[in-house]
PDB file of C-alpha atoms in Angstrom:
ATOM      1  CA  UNK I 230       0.000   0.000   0.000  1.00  0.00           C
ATOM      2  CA  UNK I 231       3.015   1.967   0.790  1.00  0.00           C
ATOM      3  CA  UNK I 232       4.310   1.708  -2.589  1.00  0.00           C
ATOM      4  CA  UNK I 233       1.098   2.444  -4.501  1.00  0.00           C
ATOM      5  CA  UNK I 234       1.049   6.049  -2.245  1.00  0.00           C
ATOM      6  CA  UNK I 235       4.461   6.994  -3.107  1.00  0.00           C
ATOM      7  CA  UNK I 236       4.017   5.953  -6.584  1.00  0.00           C
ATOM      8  CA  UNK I 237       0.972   7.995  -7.487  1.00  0.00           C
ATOM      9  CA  UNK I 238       3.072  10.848  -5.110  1.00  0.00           C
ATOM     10  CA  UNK I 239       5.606  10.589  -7.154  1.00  0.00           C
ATOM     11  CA  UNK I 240       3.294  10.575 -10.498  1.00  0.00           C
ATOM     12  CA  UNK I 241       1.280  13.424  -9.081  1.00  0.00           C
ATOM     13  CA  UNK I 242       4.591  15.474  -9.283  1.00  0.00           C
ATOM     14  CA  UNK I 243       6.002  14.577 -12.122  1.00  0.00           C
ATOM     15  CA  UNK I 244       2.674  15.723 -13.942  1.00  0.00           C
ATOM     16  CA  UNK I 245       2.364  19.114 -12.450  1.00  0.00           C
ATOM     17  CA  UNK I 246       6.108  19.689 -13.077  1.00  0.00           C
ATOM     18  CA  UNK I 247       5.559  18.888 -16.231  1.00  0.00           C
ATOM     19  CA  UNK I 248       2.932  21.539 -16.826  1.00  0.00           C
ATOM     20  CA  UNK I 249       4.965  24.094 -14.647  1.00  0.00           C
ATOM     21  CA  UNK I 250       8.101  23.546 -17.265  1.00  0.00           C
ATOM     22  CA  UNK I 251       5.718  23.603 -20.027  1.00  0.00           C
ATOM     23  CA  UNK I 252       4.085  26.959 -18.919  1.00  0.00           C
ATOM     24  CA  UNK I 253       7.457  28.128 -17.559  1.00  0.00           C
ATOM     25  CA  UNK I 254       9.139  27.113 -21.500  1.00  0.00           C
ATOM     26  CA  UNK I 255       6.737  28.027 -23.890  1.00  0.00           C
ATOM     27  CA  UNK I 256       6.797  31.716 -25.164  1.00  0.00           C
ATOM     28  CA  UNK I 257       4.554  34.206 -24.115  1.00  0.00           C
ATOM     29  CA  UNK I 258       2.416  36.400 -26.204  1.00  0.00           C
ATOM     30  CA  UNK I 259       3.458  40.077 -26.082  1.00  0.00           C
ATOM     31  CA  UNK I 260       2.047  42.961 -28.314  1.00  0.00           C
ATOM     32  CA  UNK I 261      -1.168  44.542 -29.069  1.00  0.00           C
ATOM     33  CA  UNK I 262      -4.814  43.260 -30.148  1.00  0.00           C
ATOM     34  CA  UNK I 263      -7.139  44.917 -31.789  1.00  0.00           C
ATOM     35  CA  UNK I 264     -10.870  44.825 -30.642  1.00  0.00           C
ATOM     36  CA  UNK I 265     -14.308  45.957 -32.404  1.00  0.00           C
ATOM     37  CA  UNK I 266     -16.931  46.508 -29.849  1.00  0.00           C
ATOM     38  CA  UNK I 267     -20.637  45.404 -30.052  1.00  0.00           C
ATOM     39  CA  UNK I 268     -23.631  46.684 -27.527  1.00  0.00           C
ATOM     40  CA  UNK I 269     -26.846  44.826 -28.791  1.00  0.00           C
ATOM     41  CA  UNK I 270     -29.607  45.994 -26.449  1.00  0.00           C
ATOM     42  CA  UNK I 271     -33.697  45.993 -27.175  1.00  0.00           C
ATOM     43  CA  UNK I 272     -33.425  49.010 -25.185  1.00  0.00           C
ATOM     44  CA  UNK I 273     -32.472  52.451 -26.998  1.00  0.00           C
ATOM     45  CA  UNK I 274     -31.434  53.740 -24.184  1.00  0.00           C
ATOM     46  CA  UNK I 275     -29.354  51.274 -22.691  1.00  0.00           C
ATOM     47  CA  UNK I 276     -27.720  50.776 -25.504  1.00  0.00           C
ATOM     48  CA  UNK I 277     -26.775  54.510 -26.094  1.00  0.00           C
ATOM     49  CA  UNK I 278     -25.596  54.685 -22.960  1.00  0.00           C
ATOM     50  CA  UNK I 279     -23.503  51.431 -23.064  1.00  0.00           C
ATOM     51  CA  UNK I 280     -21.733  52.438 -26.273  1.00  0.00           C
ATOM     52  CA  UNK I 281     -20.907  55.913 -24.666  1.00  0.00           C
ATOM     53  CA  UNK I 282     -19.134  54.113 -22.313  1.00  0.00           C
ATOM     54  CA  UNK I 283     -17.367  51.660 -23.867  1.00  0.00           C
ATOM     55  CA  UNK I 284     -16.708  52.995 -27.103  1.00  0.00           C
ATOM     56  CA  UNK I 285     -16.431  51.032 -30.450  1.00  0.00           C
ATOM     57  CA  UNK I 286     -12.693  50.031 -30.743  1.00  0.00           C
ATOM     58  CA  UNK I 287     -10.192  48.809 -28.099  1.00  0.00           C
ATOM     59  CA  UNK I 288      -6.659  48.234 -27.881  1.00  0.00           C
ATOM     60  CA  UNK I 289      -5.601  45.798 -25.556  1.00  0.00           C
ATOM     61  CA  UNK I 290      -1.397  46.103 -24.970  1.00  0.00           C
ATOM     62  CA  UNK I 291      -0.060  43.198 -22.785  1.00  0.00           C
ATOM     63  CA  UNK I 292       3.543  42.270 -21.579  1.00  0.00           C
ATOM     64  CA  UNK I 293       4.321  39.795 -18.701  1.00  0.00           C
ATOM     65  CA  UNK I 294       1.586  39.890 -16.504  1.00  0.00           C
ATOM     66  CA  UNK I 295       0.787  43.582 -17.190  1.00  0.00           C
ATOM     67  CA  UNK I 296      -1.707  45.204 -20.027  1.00  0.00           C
ATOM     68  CA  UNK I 297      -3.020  48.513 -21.048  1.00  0.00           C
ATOM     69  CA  UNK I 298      -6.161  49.530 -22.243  1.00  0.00           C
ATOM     70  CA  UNK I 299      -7.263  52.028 -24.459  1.00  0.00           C
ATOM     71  CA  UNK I 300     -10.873  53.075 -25.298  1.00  0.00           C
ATOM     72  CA  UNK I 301     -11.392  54.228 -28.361  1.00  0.00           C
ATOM     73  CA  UNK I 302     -14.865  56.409 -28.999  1.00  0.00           C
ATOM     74  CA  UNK I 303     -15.109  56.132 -25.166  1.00  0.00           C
ATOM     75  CA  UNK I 304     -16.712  59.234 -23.064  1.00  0.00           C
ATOM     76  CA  UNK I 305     -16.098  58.336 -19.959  1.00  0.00           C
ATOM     77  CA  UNK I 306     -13.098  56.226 -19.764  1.00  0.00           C
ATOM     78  CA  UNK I 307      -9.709  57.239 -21.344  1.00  0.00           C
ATOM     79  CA  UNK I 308      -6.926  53.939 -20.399  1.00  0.00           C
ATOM     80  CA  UNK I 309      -7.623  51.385 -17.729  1.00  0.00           C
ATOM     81  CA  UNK I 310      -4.234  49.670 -16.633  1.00  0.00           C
ATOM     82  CA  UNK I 311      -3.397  46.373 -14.515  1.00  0.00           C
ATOM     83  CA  UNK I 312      -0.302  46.304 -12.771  1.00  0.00           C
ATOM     84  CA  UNK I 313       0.490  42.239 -11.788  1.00  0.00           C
ATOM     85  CA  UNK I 314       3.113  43.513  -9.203  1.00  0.00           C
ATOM     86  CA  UNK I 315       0.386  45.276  -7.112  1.00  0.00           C
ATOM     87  CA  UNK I 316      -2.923  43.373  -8.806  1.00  0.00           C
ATOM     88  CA  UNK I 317      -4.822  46.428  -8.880  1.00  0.00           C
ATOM     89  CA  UNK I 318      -6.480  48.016 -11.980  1.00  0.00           C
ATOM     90  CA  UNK I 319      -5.943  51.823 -12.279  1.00  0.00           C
ATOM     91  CA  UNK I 320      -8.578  53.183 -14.004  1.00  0.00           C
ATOM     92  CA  UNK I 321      -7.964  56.604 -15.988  1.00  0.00           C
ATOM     93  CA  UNK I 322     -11.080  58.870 -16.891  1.00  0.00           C
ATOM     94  CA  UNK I 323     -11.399  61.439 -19.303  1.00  0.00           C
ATOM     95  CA  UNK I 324     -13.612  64.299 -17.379  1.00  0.00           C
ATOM     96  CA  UNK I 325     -11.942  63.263 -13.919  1.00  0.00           C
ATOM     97  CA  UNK I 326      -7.890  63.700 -12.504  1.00  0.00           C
ATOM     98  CA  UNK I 327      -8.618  61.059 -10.104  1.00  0.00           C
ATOM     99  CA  UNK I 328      -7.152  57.663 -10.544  1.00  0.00           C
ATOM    100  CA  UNK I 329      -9.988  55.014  -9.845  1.00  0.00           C
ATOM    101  CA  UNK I 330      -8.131  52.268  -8.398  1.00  0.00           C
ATOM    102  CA  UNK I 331      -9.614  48.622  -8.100  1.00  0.00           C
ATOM    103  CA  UNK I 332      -8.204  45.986  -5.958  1.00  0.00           C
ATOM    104  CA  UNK I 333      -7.877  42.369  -7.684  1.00  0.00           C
ATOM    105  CA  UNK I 334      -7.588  40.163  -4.900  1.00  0.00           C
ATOM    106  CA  UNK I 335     -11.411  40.949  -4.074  1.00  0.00           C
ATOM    107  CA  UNK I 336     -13.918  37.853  -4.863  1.00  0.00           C
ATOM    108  CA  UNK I 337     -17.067  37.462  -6.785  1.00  0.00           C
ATOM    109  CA  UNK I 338     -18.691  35.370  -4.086  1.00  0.00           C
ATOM    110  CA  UNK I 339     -21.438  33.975  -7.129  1.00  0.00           C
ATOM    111  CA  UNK I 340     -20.831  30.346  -8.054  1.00  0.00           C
ATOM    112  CA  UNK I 341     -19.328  29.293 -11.131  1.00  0.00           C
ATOM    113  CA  UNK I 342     -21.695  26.409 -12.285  1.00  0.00           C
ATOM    114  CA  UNK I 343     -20.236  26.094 -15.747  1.00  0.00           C
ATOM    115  CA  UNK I 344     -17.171  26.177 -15.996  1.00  0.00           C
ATOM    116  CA  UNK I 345     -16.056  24.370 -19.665  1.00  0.00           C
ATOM    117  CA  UNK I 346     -14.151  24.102 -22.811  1.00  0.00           C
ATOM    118  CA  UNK I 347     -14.857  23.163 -26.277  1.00  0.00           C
ATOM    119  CA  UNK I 348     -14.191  22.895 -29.796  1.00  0.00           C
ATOM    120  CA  UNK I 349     -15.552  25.614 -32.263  1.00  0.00           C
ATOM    121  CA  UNK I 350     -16.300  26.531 -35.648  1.00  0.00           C
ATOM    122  CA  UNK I 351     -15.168  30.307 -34.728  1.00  0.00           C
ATOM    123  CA  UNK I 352     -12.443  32.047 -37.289  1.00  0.00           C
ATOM    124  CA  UNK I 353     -10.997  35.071 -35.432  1.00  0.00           C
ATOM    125  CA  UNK I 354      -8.257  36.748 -37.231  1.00  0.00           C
ATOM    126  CA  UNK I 355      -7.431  33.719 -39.247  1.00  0.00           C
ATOM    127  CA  UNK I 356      -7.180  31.280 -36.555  1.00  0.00           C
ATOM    128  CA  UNK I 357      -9.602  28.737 -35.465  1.00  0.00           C
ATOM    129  CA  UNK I 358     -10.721  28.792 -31.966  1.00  0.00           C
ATOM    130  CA  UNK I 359     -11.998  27.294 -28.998  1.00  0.00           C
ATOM    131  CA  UNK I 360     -14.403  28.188 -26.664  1.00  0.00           C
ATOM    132  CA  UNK I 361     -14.695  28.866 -22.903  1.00  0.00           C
ATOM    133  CA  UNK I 362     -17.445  29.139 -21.137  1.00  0.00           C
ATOM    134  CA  UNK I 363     -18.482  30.348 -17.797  1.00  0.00           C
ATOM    135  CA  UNK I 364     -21.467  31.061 -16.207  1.00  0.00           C
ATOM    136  CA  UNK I 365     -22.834  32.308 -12.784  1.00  0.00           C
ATOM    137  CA  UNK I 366     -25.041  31.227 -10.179  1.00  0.00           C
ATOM    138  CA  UNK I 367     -27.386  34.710 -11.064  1.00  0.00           C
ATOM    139  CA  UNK I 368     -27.549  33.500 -14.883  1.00  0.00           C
ATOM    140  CA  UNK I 369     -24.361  36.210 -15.862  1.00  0.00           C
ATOM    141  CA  UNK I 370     -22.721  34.504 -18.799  1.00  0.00           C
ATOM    142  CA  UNK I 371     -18.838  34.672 -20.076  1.00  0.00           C
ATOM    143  CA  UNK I 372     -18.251  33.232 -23.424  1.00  0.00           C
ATOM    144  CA  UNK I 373     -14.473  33.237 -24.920  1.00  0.00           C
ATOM    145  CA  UNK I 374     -12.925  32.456 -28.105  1.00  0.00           C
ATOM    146  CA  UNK I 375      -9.565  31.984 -28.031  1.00  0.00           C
ATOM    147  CA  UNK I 376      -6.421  30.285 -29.922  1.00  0.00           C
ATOM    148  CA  UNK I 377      -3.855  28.248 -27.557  1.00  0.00           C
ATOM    149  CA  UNK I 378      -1.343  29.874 -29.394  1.00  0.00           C
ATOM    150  CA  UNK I 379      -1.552  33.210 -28.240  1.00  0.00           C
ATOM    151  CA  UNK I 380      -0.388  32.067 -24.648  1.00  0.00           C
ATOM    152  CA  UNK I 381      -0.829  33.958 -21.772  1.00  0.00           C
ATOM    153  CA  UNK I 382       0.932  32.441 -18.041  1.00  0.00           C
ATOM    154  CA  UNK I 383      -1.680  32.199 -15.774  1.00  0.00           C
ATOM    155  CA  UNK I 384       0.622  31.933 -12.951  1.00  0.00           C
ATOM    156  CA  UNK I 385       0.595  35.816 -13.527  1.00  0.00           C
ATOM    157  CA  UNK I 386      -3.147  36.437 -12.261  1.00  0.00           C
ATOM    158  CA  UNK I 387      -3.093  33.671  -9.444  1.00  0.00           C
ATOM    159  CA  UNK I 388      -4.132  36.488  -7.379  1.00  0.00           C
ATOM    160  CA  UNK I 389      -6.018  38.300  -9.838  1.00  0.00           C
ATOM    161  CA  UNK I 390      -9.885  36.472  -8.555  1.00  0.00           C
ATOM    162  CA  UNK I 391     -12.505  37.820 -11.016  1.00  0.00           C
ATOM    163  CA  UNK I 392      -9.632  37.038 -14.045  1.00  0.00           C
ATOM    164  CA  UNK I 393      -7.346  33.775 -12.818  1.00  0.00           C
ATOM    165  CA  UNK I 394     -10.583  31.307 -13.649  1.00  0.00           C
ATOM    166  CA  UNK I 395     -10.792  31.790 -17.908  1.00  0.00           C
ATOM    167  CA  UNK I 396      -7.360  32.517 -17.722  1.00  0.00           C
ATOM    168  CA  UNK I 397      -6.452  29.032 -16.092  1.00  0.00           C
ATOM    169  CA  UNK I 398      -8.674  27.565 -18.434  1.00  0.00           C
ATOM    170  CA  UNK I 399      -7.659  29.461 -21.638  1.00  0.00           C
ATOM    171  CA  UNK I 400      -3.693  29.929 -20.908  1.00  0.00           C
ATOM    172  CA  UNK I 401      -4.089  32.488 -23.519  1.00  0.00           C
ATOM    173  CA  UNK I 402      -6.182  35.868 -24.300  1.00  0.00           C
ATOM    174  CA  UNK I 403      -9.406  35.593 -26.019  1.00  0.00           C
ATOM    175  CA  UNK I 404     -10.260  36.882 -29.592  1.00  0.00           C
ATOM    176  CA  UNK I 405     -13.532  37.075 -29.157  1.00  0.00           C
ATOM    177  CA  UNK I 406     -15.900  37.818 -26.111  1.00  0.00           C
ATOM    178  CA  UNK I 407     -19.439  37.579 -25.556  1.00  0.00           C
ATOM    179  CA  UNK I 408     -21.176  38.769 -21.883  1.00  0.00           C
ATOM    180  CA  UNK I 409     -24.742  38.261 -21.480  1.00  0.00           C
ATOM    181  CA  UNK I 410     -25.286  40.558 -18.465  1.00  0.00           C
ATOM    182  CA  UNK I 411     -28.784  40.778 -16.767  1.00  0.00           C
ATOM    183  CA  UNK I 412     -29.360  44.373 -17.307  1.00  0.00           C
ATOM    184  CA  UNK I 413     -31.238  43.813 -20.673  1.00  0.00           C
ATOM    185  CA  UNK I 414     -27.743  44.224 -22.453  1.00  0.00           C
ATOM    186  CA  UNK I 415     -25.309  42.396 -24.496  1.00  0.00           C
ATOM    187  CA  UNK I 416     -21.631  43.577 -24.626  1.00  0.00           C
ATOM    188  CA  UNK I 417     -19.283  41.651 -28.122  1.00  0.00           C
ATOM    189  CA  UNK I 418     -15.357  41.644 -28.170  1.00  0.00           C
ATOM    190  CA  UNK I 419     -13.892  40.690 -31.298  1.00  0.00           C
ATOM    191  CA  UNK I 420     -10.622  41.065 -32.372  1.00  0.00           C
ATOM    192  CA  UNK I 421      -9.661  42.732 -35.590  1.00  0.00           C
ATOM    193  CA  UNK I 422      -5.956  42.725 -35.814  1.00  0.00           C
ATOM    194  CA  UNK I 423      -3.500  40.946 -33.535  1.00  0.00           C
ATOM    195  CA  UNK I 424       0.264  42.344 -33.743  1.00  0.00           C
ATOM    196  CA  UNK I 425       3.320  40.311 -31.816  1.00  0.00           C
ATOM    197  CA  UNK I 426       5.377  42.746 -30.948  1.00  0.00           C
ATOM    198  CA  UNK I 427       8.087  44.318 -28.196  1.00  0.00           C
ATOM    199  CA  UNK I 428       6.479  46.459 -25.912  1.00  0.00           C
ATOM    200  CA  UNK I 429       8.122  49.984 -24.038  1.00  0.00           C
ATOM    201  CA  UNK I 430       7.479  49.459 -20.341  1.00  0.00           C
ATOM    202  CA  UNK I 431       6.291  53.294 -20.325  1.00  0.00           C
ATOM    203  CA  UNK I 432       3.145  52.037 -21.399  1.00  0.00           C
ATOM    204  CA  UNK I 433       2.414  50.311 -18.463  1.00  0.00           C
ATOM    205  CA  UNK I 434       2.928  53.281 -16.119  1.00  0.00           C
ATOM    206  CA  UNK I 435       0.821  54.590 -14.104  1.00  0.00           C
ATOM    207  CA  UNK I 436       1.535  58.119 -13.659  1.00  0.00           C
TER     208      UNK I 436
END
């Protein structure tokens, strides 16, 4: 009986070194992406409001843990950047000098109860992608498309809560998002041009 425990000990390790080293090994993406925003809403006014917000194009700049946002068409929100050092999201407005600042370690107490991953017909960009999808206890749905290729560490969000879930799934960044919220909205990511490509560190900064 001995044996059998320190063999499947000894198995148990061996596979989740294996995945370490292959995480640890395998070349991360770095560079920019390209997204055209949707808002599809049976309400007008929701929907006005919704694109005022988020815009219709966003650029999405990621290096190592840390990306940079930048809302195109967006009234309200100029750049919205996540630091992995500190896992907080500093949030820059356009009619406001203060820096909103949003701590990551803070849990969505709702329970996943779909949590999976599948094949797909979806062409983003020229590559074929898979699909995660998550949904919440309150009926909130998360639906990515993404291509394994485009690999993101997840070891980098560990402590990021709300993101560490489709990122541990995915190990990459999706091309295409769909979120079904439950305020008679639906907000559409979908890439439009991915470019791999050294990044300045300046755009990362915060001040």
């Amino acid at each position: 009986m001995k044996k059998i425990i320190t063999f499947l000990f000894i198995l148990f390790v061996f596979v989740f070194l294996s995945f370490k080293n292959d995480s640890e090994n395998k070349k991360e993406f770095e560079g920019l992406i390209e997204y055209q925003i949707g808002i599809n809403s049976n309400d007008a006014k929701i929907k006005k409001e919704q694109e005022s917000l988020y815009g219709t194009i966003l650029k999405f700049y990621y290096k190592n843990g840390n990306y940079s946002i930048i809302y195109n068409g967006s009234k309200k929100v100029k750049r919205v950047v996540y630091s992995c050092e500190r896992n907080k999201i500093f949030q820059f407005d356009k009619n406001n000098k203060l820096i909103e600042t949003i701590d990551c370690s803070e849990k969505d107490e709702r329970e996943v109860i779909i949590s999976k991953t599948s094949e797909s017909n979806e062409i983003i960009c020229n590559r074929k992608c898979k699909n995660y999808l998550e949904q919440l206890e309150d009926g909130e749905i998360h639906s990515f498309y993404f291509d394994p290729e485009i690999f993101i560490n997840p070891e980098h969000f560990k402590n990021f809560s709300l993101m560490y879930g489709p990122i541990k799934n995915m190990k990459s960044q999706y091309l295409g998002y769909t979120y079904t919220t439950l305020n008679n909205y639906t907000l559409t990511y979908r890439a439009i041009n991915i470019v791999e490509t050294e990044l300045y560190d300046k755009i990362f900064e915060i001040n």
